[in-house]
């Protein structure tokens, strides 16, 4: 099967899943007691007439299926509907997502890069010096990395580097995060680096650990293969054997970790963005839950789901691309 | 193999005394030679004992109840004691009531006691979470793999479908729903009310288990099915069938003991994941109900109370417990895998 056919089939298979998750989030959040307009008046009880009026205005008085079909129809035009939250009432959800998503993506992408940049060398070292002190040290580091949750590492780093040592800023006072959307060059400035380094490090170390463990296991297995023995037997330098023959094949399974990594970026974005006050999409999701901002919540859920589904397909494609023995089927 | 090493040349005319070891004994032997796994088991054992005896320790006066029995002042430093002053007014100061080894949190509750109770909650989340997933996953996977054919096809298509659903947003939305329902429990029907009551009695754990369990079994079902497929064509299953063993007997006495190893390993490795997820949910305000203490809830309290700058231990104590547990389960999982499947030994 060709690549194009494979992609089309996977995307068609993914559509019902997406539809289901949209419907579930759509219906469940509407079934949850408490509506978006209950608390509009600064915590005072809002008159029922006002709530009814707002519900009518935003079509929330319609039967569930009518609402859902209308929503799908607007989705087809890439319109996520208006926000129903208190502070952003009426603002298009797509704008809120468009504002937050690039910021979240920056943190995610840099963390993934950091994770690979640290994890692969660590895993290779551990495998090459198998069962020596280097191996134990690297393995311990990797296990430690998986054992300290972001929830703990983040605040600790803030206390150490931002509060006690005062090397890094505690908060984004000048709106640096948002300014990257209009001016991407900002990411090379110290203002940006000093803000981004802690969240990226926090998220990246967790990934580093997983990547290192996987690289080590995979390389150890490859080093036992016959073709490695052949390469050694014909007198190749050890360096050529390892970097030319072994590592290339050992990294194939490592590519599969991209799927779980995407999920980790996702989870991370919820936690990291709250701890470090990053104006990303994860923070929007969390606040949309509390304020019953139906459209924003479903919108962000869709974005996340599309990312995860796309990530899974990407992993499959990468697998076949990296390892010609595997075919599309 | 250990058995083979011990075999001596056969001496004729003399009775041989071999103590044969079962598959299980063999794996236990390998497990107990793994030092990291032993340390891990000891740590987990201590944690389990702590979790089980928390109430006893409260009775003995070693600990405080998690929803403060002895009120200390807010954010007391470690190693300070609660003195009620002179309550009865007889001019003599009352004796020291209770000493807070790790100080107190913002509400004046003893941190040590809450961490100990947190052990109970967090371990429960991990163990119940993974057991539910193991149970459902095995039943589903074994049925699918054993009966094969159209049933298998149908069941696996369903699993493939569910597999695409992003777990985390779903868990969050479900917890939001449960939370909303709990707040308006008066307006719903009998079954819902019973469930809310069960949940409240469990401090919010019941709904948490449902939310965690709803999709967690999928990976396990796939693993179990794969294992069944690998074993059901083996000669010993064939032999059992040829002497007339029923399906139930083949599944329970022949297949399950052989396939269970990797499944248990995978669940042992998954336990920290459930504890992590709970702490993550607690951080979003969607975990257990306050004042029920889980490690995640304690960490969240420490972060949100804004006192971690001068009371960093509020964060560090539950965080240490959480990380230690994760480490222990990881090493135990590694050890179990090596022990149950010696072919994989060394390929961590």
GROMACS .gro file of N, CA and C in nm, chain A residues 13 16-17 20-21 24-25 28-29 31-35 38 130 139-140 143-144 146-152 155-156 159 163 170 213 216-218 220-221 224 263 266-267 270-271 274-275 285-286 289 292 297 301 304-305 308-309 312, chain B residues 160-170 172-174 176-184 187 269 276 279-280 283-286 296 299-300 303-304 308-309 312 315-316 319 322-324 326-327 330-331 334 337 343 345-348:
model
  342
   13UNK      N    1  -1.022   0.658   0.943
   13UNK     CA    2  -1.046   0.580   1.064
   13UNK      C    3  -1.050   0.668   1.188
   16UNK      N    4  -1.430   0.902   1.311
   16UNK     CA    5  -1.533   0.868   1.411
   16UNK      C    6  -1.485   0.887   1.554
   17UNK      N    7  -1.355   0.858   1.578
   17UNK     CA    8  -1.301   0.876   1.713
   17UNK      C    9  -1.312   1.024   1.752
   20UNK      N   10  -1.663   1.116   1.824
   20UNK     CA   11  -1.708   1.066   1.954
   20UNK      C   12  -1.657   1.156   2.067
   21UNK      N   13  -1.528   1.190   2.062
   21UNK     CA   14  -1.474   1.269   2.173
   21UNK      C   15  -1.537   1.408   2.173
   24UNK      N   16  -1.885   1.348   2.327
   24UNK     CA   17  -1.880   1.320   2.471
   24UNK      C   18  -1.851   1.448   2.548
   25UNK      N   19  -1.748   1.522   2.507
   25UNK     CA   20  -1.715   1.644   2.582
   25UNK      C   21  -1.830   1.744   2.572
   28UNK      N   22  -2.130   1.587   2.792
   28UNK     CA   23  -2.104   1.571   2.935
   28UNK      C   24  -2.092   1.707   3.003
   29UNK      N   25  -2.024   1.802   2.939
   29UNK     CA   26  -2.006   1.931   3.006
   29UNK      C   27  -2.140   2.003   3.014
   31UNK      N   28  -2.424   1.842   3.053
   31UNK     CA   29  -2.502   1.770   3.154
   31UNK      C   30  -2.454   1.803   3.294
   32UNK      N   31  -2.335   1.857   3.306
   32UNK     CA   32  -2.281   1.889   3.437
   32UNK      C   33  -2.361   2.005   3.498
   33UNK      N   34  -2.405   1.987   3.623
   33UNK     CA   35  -2.479   2.095   3.687
   33UNK      C   36  -2.399   2.225   3.689
   34UNK      N   37  -2.466   2.336   3.677
   34UNK     CA   38  -2.398   2.465   3.676
   34UNK      C   39  -2.373   2.506   3.533
   35UNK      N   40  -2.425   2.622   3.494
   35UNK     CA   41  -2.407   2.668   3.357
   35UNK      C   42  -2.307   2.781   3.350
   38UNK      N   43  -2.416   3.126   3.538
   38UNK     CA   44  -2.464   3.128   3.676
   38UNK      C   45  -2.398   3.236   3.759
  130UNK      N   46   2.793  -0.077   2.927
  130UNK     CA   47   2.695  -0.163   2.993
  130UNK      C   48   2.753  -0.226   3.119
  139UNK      N   49   2.153   0.519   3.426
  139UNK     CA   50   2.023   0.457   3.453
  139UNK      C   51   1.957   0.522   3.574
  140UNK      N   52   2.038   0.546   3.676
  140UNK     CA   53   1.982   0.607   3.796
  140UNK      C   54   1.925   0.745   3.764
  143UNK      N   55   1.598   0.701   3.583
  143UNK     CA   56   1.488   0.660   3.671
  143UNK      C   57   1.446   0.777   3.760
  144UNK      N   58   1.546   0.851   3.807
  144UNK     CA   59   1.517   0.968   3.890
  144UNK      C   60   1.431   1.067   3.812
  146UNK      N   61   1.217   1.009   3.581
  146UNK     CA   62   1.076   0.969   3.570
  146UNK      C   63   1.006   0.975   3.704
  147UNK      N   64   1.084   0.975   3.813
  147UNK     CA   65   1.021   0.963   3.944
  147UNK      C   66   0.985   1.098   4.006
  148UNK      N   67   1.042   1.206   3.955
  148UNK     CA   68   1.010   1.336   4.012
  148UNK      C   69   0.905   1.401   3.923
  149UNK      N   70   0.784   1.418   3.975
  149UNK     CA   71   0.680   1.475   3.890
  149UNK      C   72   0.705   1.624   3.860
  150UNK      N   73   0.654   1.668   3.745
  150UNK     CA   74   0.666   1.809   3.708
  150UNK      C   75   0.610   1.900   3.816
  151UNK      N   76   0.506   1.848   3.879
  151UNK     CA   77   0.438   1.922   3.984
  151UNK      C   78   0.534   1.962   4.095
  152UNK      N   79   0.637   1.880   4.116
  152UNK     CA   80   0.734   1.906   4.223
  152UNK      C   81   0.855   1.980   4.168
  155UNK      N   82   0.794   2.392   4.086
  155UNK     CA   83   0.803   2.484   4.200
  155UNK      C   84   0.942   2.486   4.263
  156UNK      N   85   1.008   2.368   4.270
  156UNK     CA   86   1.142   2.363   4.330
  156UNK      C   87   1.238   2.451   4.251
  159UNK      N   88   1.177   2.809   4.323
  159UNK     CA   89   1.230   2.851   4.453
  159UNK      C   90   1.380   2.872   4.443
  163UNK      N   91   1.364   3.258   4.309
  163UNK     CA   92   1.341   3.324   4.437
  163UNK      C   93   1.469   3.338   4.517
  170UNK      N   94   1.058   3.583   3.797
  170UNK     CA   95   0.953   3.497   3.850
  170UNK      C   96   0.831   3.500   3.758
  213UNK      N   97   1.611   0.565   2.862
  213UNK     CA   98   1.586   0.424   2.893
  213UNK      C   99   1.561   0.345   2.765
  216UNK      N  100   1.882   0.309   2.553
  216UNK     CA  101   1.973   0.211   2.612
  216UNK      C  102   1.928   0.068   2.578
  217UNK      N  103   1.801   0.042   2.606
  217UNK     CA  104   1.750  -0.093   2.582
  217UNK      C  105   1.764  -0.132   2.436
  218UNK      N  106   1.729  -0.039   2.349
  218UNK     CA  107   1.730  -0.068   2.207
  218UNK      C  108   1.872  -0.090   2.155
  220UNK      N  109   2.134  -0.183   2.330
  220UNK     CA  110   2.187  -0.308   2.385
  220UNK      C  111   2.143  -0.426   2.300
  221UNK      N  112   2.018  -0.422   2.260
  221UNK     CA  113   1.965  -0.532   2.180
  221UNK      C  114   2.033  -0.537   2.043
  224UNK      N  115   2.381  -0.689   1.998
  224UNK     CA  116   2.396  -0.834   1.998
  224UNK      C  117   2.365  -0.896   1.863
  263UNK      N  118   0.163   1.317   2.434
  263UNK     CA  119   0.073   1.314   2.548
  263UNK      C  120   0.137   1.382   2.669
  266UNK      N  121   0.117   1.741   2.646
  266UNK     CA  122  -0.019   1.777   2.678
  266UNK      C  123  -0.041   1.791   2.829
  267UNK      N  124  -0.010   1.680   2.899
  267UNK     CA  125  -0.023   1.683   3.045
  267UNK      C  126   0.060   1.796   3.101
  270UNK      N  127  -0.083   2.148   3.099
  270UNK     CA  128  -0.178   2.184   3.206
  270UNK      C  129  -0.104   2.231   3.330
  271UNK      N  130  -0.004   2.152   3.369
  271UNK     CA  131   0.064   2.180   3.496
  271UNK      C  132   0.163   2.295   3.481
  274UNK      N  133   0.030   2.646   3.449
  274UNK     CA  134  -0.022   2.707   3.572
  274UNK      C  135   0.091   2.744   3.667
  275UNK      N  136   0.188   2.655   3.679
  275UNK     CA  137   0.297   2.681   3.774
  275UNK      C  138   0.378   2.802   3.730
  285UNK      N  139  -0.772   2.576   2.906
  285UNK     CA  140  -0.856   2.459   2.926
  285UNK      C  141  -0.900   2.449   3.071
  286UNK      N  142  -0.802   2.465   3.161
  286UNK     CA  143  -0.833   2.451   3.303
  286UNK      C  144  -0.934   2.556   3.347
  289UNK      N  145  -1.288   2.487   3.225
  289UNK     CA  146  -1.359   2.385   3.302
  289UNK      C  147  -1.430   2.449   3.420
  292UNK      N  148  -1.722   2.678   3.314
  292UNK     CA  149  -1.822   2.615   3.226
  292UNK      C  150  -1.830   2.687   3.092
  297UNK      N  151  -1.403   2.489   2.608
  297UNK     CA  152  -1.362   2.355   2.654
  297UNK      C  153  -1.365   2.255   2.540
  301UNK      N  154  -1.045   2.074   2.363
  301UNK     CA  155  -1.044   1.927   2.356
  301UNK      C  156  -1.022   1.880   2.213
  304UNK      N  157  -0.654   1.928   2.119
  304UNK     CA  158  -0.571   1.825   2.181
  304UNK      C  159  -0.589   1.690   2.111
  305UNK      N  160  -0.714   1.655   2.085
  305UNK     CA  161  -0.741   1.524   2.026
  305UNK      C  162  -0.680   1.513   1.887
  308UNK      N  163  -0.316   1.448   1.925
  308UNK     CA  164  -0.280   1.311   1.964
  308UNK      C  165  -0.300   1.214   1.850
  309UNK      N  166  -0.412   1.230   1.779
  309UNK     CA  167  -0.439   1.140   1.667
  309UNK      C  168  -0.333   1.158   1.559
  312UNK      N  169  -0.012   0.991   1.659
  312UNK     CA  170  -0.011   0.846   1.641
  312UNK      C  171   0.012   0.808   1.496
  489UNK      N  172  -0.956  -0.077   1.917
  489UNK     CA  173  -0.882   0.017   1.833
  489UNK      C  174  -0.950   0.153   1.833
  490UNK      N  175  -1.082   0.148   1.828
  490UNK     CA  176  -1.160   0.271   1.828
  490UNK      C  177  -1.136   0.350   1.957
  491UNK      N  178  -1.147   0.279   2.071
  491UNK     CA  179  -1.128   0.347   2.199
  491UNK      C  180  -0.985   0.397   2.215
  492UNK      N  181  -0.891   0.323   2.153
  492UNK     CA  182  -0.750   0.355   2.169
  492UNK      C  183  -0.719   0.495   2.117
  493UNK      N  184  -0.795   0.539   2.018
  493UNK     CA  185  -0.769   0.671   1.962
  493UNK      C  186  -0.816   0.785   2.050
  494UNK      N  187  -0.897   0.753   2.151
  494UNK     CA  188  -0.951   0.861   2.234
  494UNK      C  189  -0.845   0.912   2.329
  495UNK      N  190  -0.820   1.041   2.329
  495UNK     CA  191  -0.723   1.095   2.424
  495UNK      C  192  -0.774   1.081   2.567
  496UNK      N  193  -0.698   1.011   2.649
  496UNK     CA  194  -0.745   0.974   2.783
  496UNK      C  195  -0.761   1.093   2.875
  497UNK      N  196  -0.660   1.178   2.874
  497UNK     CA  197  -0.655   1.281   2.977
  497UNK      C  198  -0.771   1.380   2.969
  498UNK      N  199  -0.799   1.439   2.853
  498UNK     CA  200  -0.914   1.529   2.849
  498UNK      C  201  -1.042   1.459   2.894
  499UNK      N  202  -1.056   1.330   2.858
  499UNK     CA  203  -1.176   1.257   2.897
  499UNK      C  204  -1.184   1.244   3.049
  501UNK      N  205  -1.052   1.436   3.271
  501UNK     CA  206  -1.079   1.567   3.329
  501UNK      C  207  -1.228   1.600   3.317
  502UNK      N  208  -1.283   1.579   3.197
  502UNK     CA  209  -1.424   1.614   3.177
  502UNK      C  210  -1.513   1.529   3.267
  503UNK      N  211  -1.477   1.399   3.282
  503UNK     CA  212  -1.559   1.314   3.368
  503UNK      C  213  -1.553   1.360   3.513
  505UNK      N  214  -1.498   1.660   3.617
  505UNK     CA  215  -1.577   1.783   3.627
  505UNK      C  216  -1.724   1.747   3.643
  506UNK      N  217  -1.767   1.649   3.562
  506UNK     CA  218  -1.907   1.609   3.568
  506UNK      C  219  -1.942   1.554   3.707
  507UNK      N  220  -1.857   1.461   3.754
  507UNK     CA  221  -1.884   1.401   3.885
  507UNK      C  222  -1.888   1.507   3.994
  508UNK      N  223  -1.799   1.603   3.983
  508UNK     CA  224  -1.792   1.709   4.083
  508UNK      C  225  -1.921   1.791   4.083
  509UNK      N  226  -1.968   1.823   3.961
  509UNK     CA  227  -2.091   1.898   3.949
  509UNK      C  228  -2.210   1.821   4.007
  510UNK      N  229  -2.213   1.691   3.974
  510UNK     CA  230  -2.322   1.608   4.023
  510UNK      C  231  -2.321   1.602   4.175
  511UNK      N  232  -2.201   1.593   4.231
  511UNK     CA  233  -2.188   1.582   4.375
  511UNK      C  234  -2.244   1.707   4.445
  512UNK      N  235  -2.221   1.821   4.381
  512UNK     CA  236  -2.268   1.945   4.443
  512UNK      C  237  -2.420   1.955   4.442
  513UNK      N  238  -2.482   1.894   4.343
  513UNK     CA  239  -2.629   1.902   4.335
  513UNK      C  240  -2.690   1.765   4.355
  516UNK      N  241  -3.077   1.682   4.354
  516UNK     CA  242  -3.168   1.693   4.240
  516UNK      C  243  -3.171   1.568   4.153
  598UNK      N  244   0.447  -0.159   3.678
  598UNK     CA  245   0.507  -0.039   3.621
  598UNK      C  246   0.405   0.074   3.608
  605UNK      N  247   0.053   0.940   3.981
  605UNK     CA  248   0.085   1.067   3.914
  605UNK      C  249  -0.042   1.133   3.862
  608UNK      N  250  -0.232   1.295   4.131
  608UNK     CA  251  -0.172   1.420   4.180
  608UNK      C  252  -0.195   1.531   4.079
  609UNK      N  253  -0.190   1.494   3.952
  609UNK     CA  254  -0.218   1.590   3.847
  609UNK      C  255  -0.361   1.642   3.859
  612UNK      N  256  -0.406   1.873   4.142
  612UNK     CA  257  -0.352   2.005   4.112
  612UNK      C  258  -0.456   2.090   4.038
  613UNK      N  259  -0.538   2.025   3.957
  613UNK     CA  260  -0.643   2.097   3.886
  613UNK      C  261  -0.769   2.112   3.971
  614UNK      N  262  -0.761   2.064   4.097
  614UNK     CA  263  -0.879   2.070   4.183
  614UNK      C  264  -0.981   1.963   4.149
  615UNK      N  265  -0.937   1.855   4.082
  615UNK     CA  266  -1.030   1.751   4.039
  615UNK      C  267  -0.992   1.614   4.097
  625UNK      N  268  -0.077   1.401   4.611
  625UNK     CA  269  -0.100   1.507   4.513
  625UNK      C  270  -0.169   1.627   4.576
  628UNK      N  271   0.085   1.815   4.785
  628UNK     CA  272   0.176   1.894   4.702
  628UNK      C  273   0.103   2.018   4.650
  629UNK      N  274  -0.020   1.997   4.605
  629UNK     CA  275  -0.098   2.110   4.555
  629UNK      C  276  -0.120   2.214   4.663
  632UNK      N  277   0.188   2.416   4.706
  632UNK     CA  278   0.211   2.514   4.599
  632UNK      C  279   0.113   2.630   4.611
  633UNK      N  280  -0.013   2.597   4.636
  633UNK     CA  281  -0.115   2.702   4.635
  633UNK      C  282  -0.114   2.790   4.758
  637UNK      N  283   0.564   2.813   5.022
  637UNK     CA  284   0.678   2.724   4.999
  637UNK      C  285   0.810   2.797   5.003
  638UNK      N  286   0.810   2.929   4.998
  638UNK     CA  287   0.939   2.998   5.002
  638UNK      C  288   1.008   2.979   5.136
  641UNK      N  289   0.956   2.522   5.263
  641UNK     CA  290   0.972   2.435   5.147
  641UNK      C  291   0.941   2.290   5.181
  644UNK      N  292   0.630   2.111   5.062
  644UNK     CA  293   0.633   2.050   4.929
  644UNK      C  294   0.719   1.924   4.929
  645UNK      N  295   0.834   1.934   5.000
  645UNK     CA  296   0.933   1.827   4.988
  645UNK      C  297   0.889   1.696   5.052
  648UNK      N  298   0.642   1.518   4.833
  648UNK     CA  299   0.710   1.492   4.706
  648UNK      C  300   0.809   1.378   4.721
  651UNK      N  301   0.622   1.053   4.729
  651UNK     CA  302   0.574   1.019   4.595
  651UNK      C  303   0.688   0.966   4.508
  652UNK      N  304   0.802   1.036   4.511
  652UNK     CA  305   0.914   0.995   4.425
  652UNK      C  306   0.972   0.862   4.470
  653UNK      N  307   0.981   0.843   4.603
  653UNK     CA  308   1.034   0.717   4.655
  653UNK      C  309   0.946   0.600   4.610
  655UNK      N  310   0.750   0.587   4.350
  655UNK     CA  311   0.766   0.567   4.206
  655UNK      C  312   0.894   0.489   4.177
  656UNK      N  313   1.003   0.533   4.240
  656UNK     CA  314   1.130   0.462   4.223
  656UNK      C  315   1.114   0.315   4.259
  659UNK      N  316   0.920   0.119   4.008
  659UNK     CA  317   0.996   0.101   3.885
  659UNK      C  318   1.098  -0.010   3.899
  660UNK      N  319   1.172  -0.011   4.010
  660UNK     CA  320   1.274  -0.114   4.030
  660UNK      C  321   1.209  -0.250   4.050
  663UNK      N  322   1.106  -0.372   3.709
  663UNK     CA  323   1.222  -0.422   3.636
  663UNK      C  324   1.262  -0.561   3.686
  666UNK      N  325   1.015  -0.829   3.591
  666UNK     CA  326   1.024  -0.865   3.449
  666UNK      C  327   1.141  -0.961   3.427
  672UNK      N  328   1.438  -1.459   2.960
  672UNK     CA  329   1.494  -1.431   2.828
  672UNK      C  330   1.526  -1.283   2.812
  674UNK      N  331   1.626  -1.083   3.058
  674UNK     CA  332   1.713  -1.033   3.164
  674UNK      C  333   1.826  -0.949   3.106
  675UNK      N  334   1.850  -0.837   3.167
  675UNK     CA  335   1.961  -0.753   3.125
  675UNK      C  336   1.926  -0.654   3.017
  676UNK      N  337   1.814  -0.676   2.950
  676UNK     CA  338   1.776  -0.582   2.845
  676UNK      C  339   1.679  -0.479   2.898
  677UNK      N  340   1.720  -0.409   3.000
  677UNK     CA  341   1.627  -0.316   3.062
  677UNK      C  342   1.591  -0.203   2.966
   0.00000   0.00000   0.00000
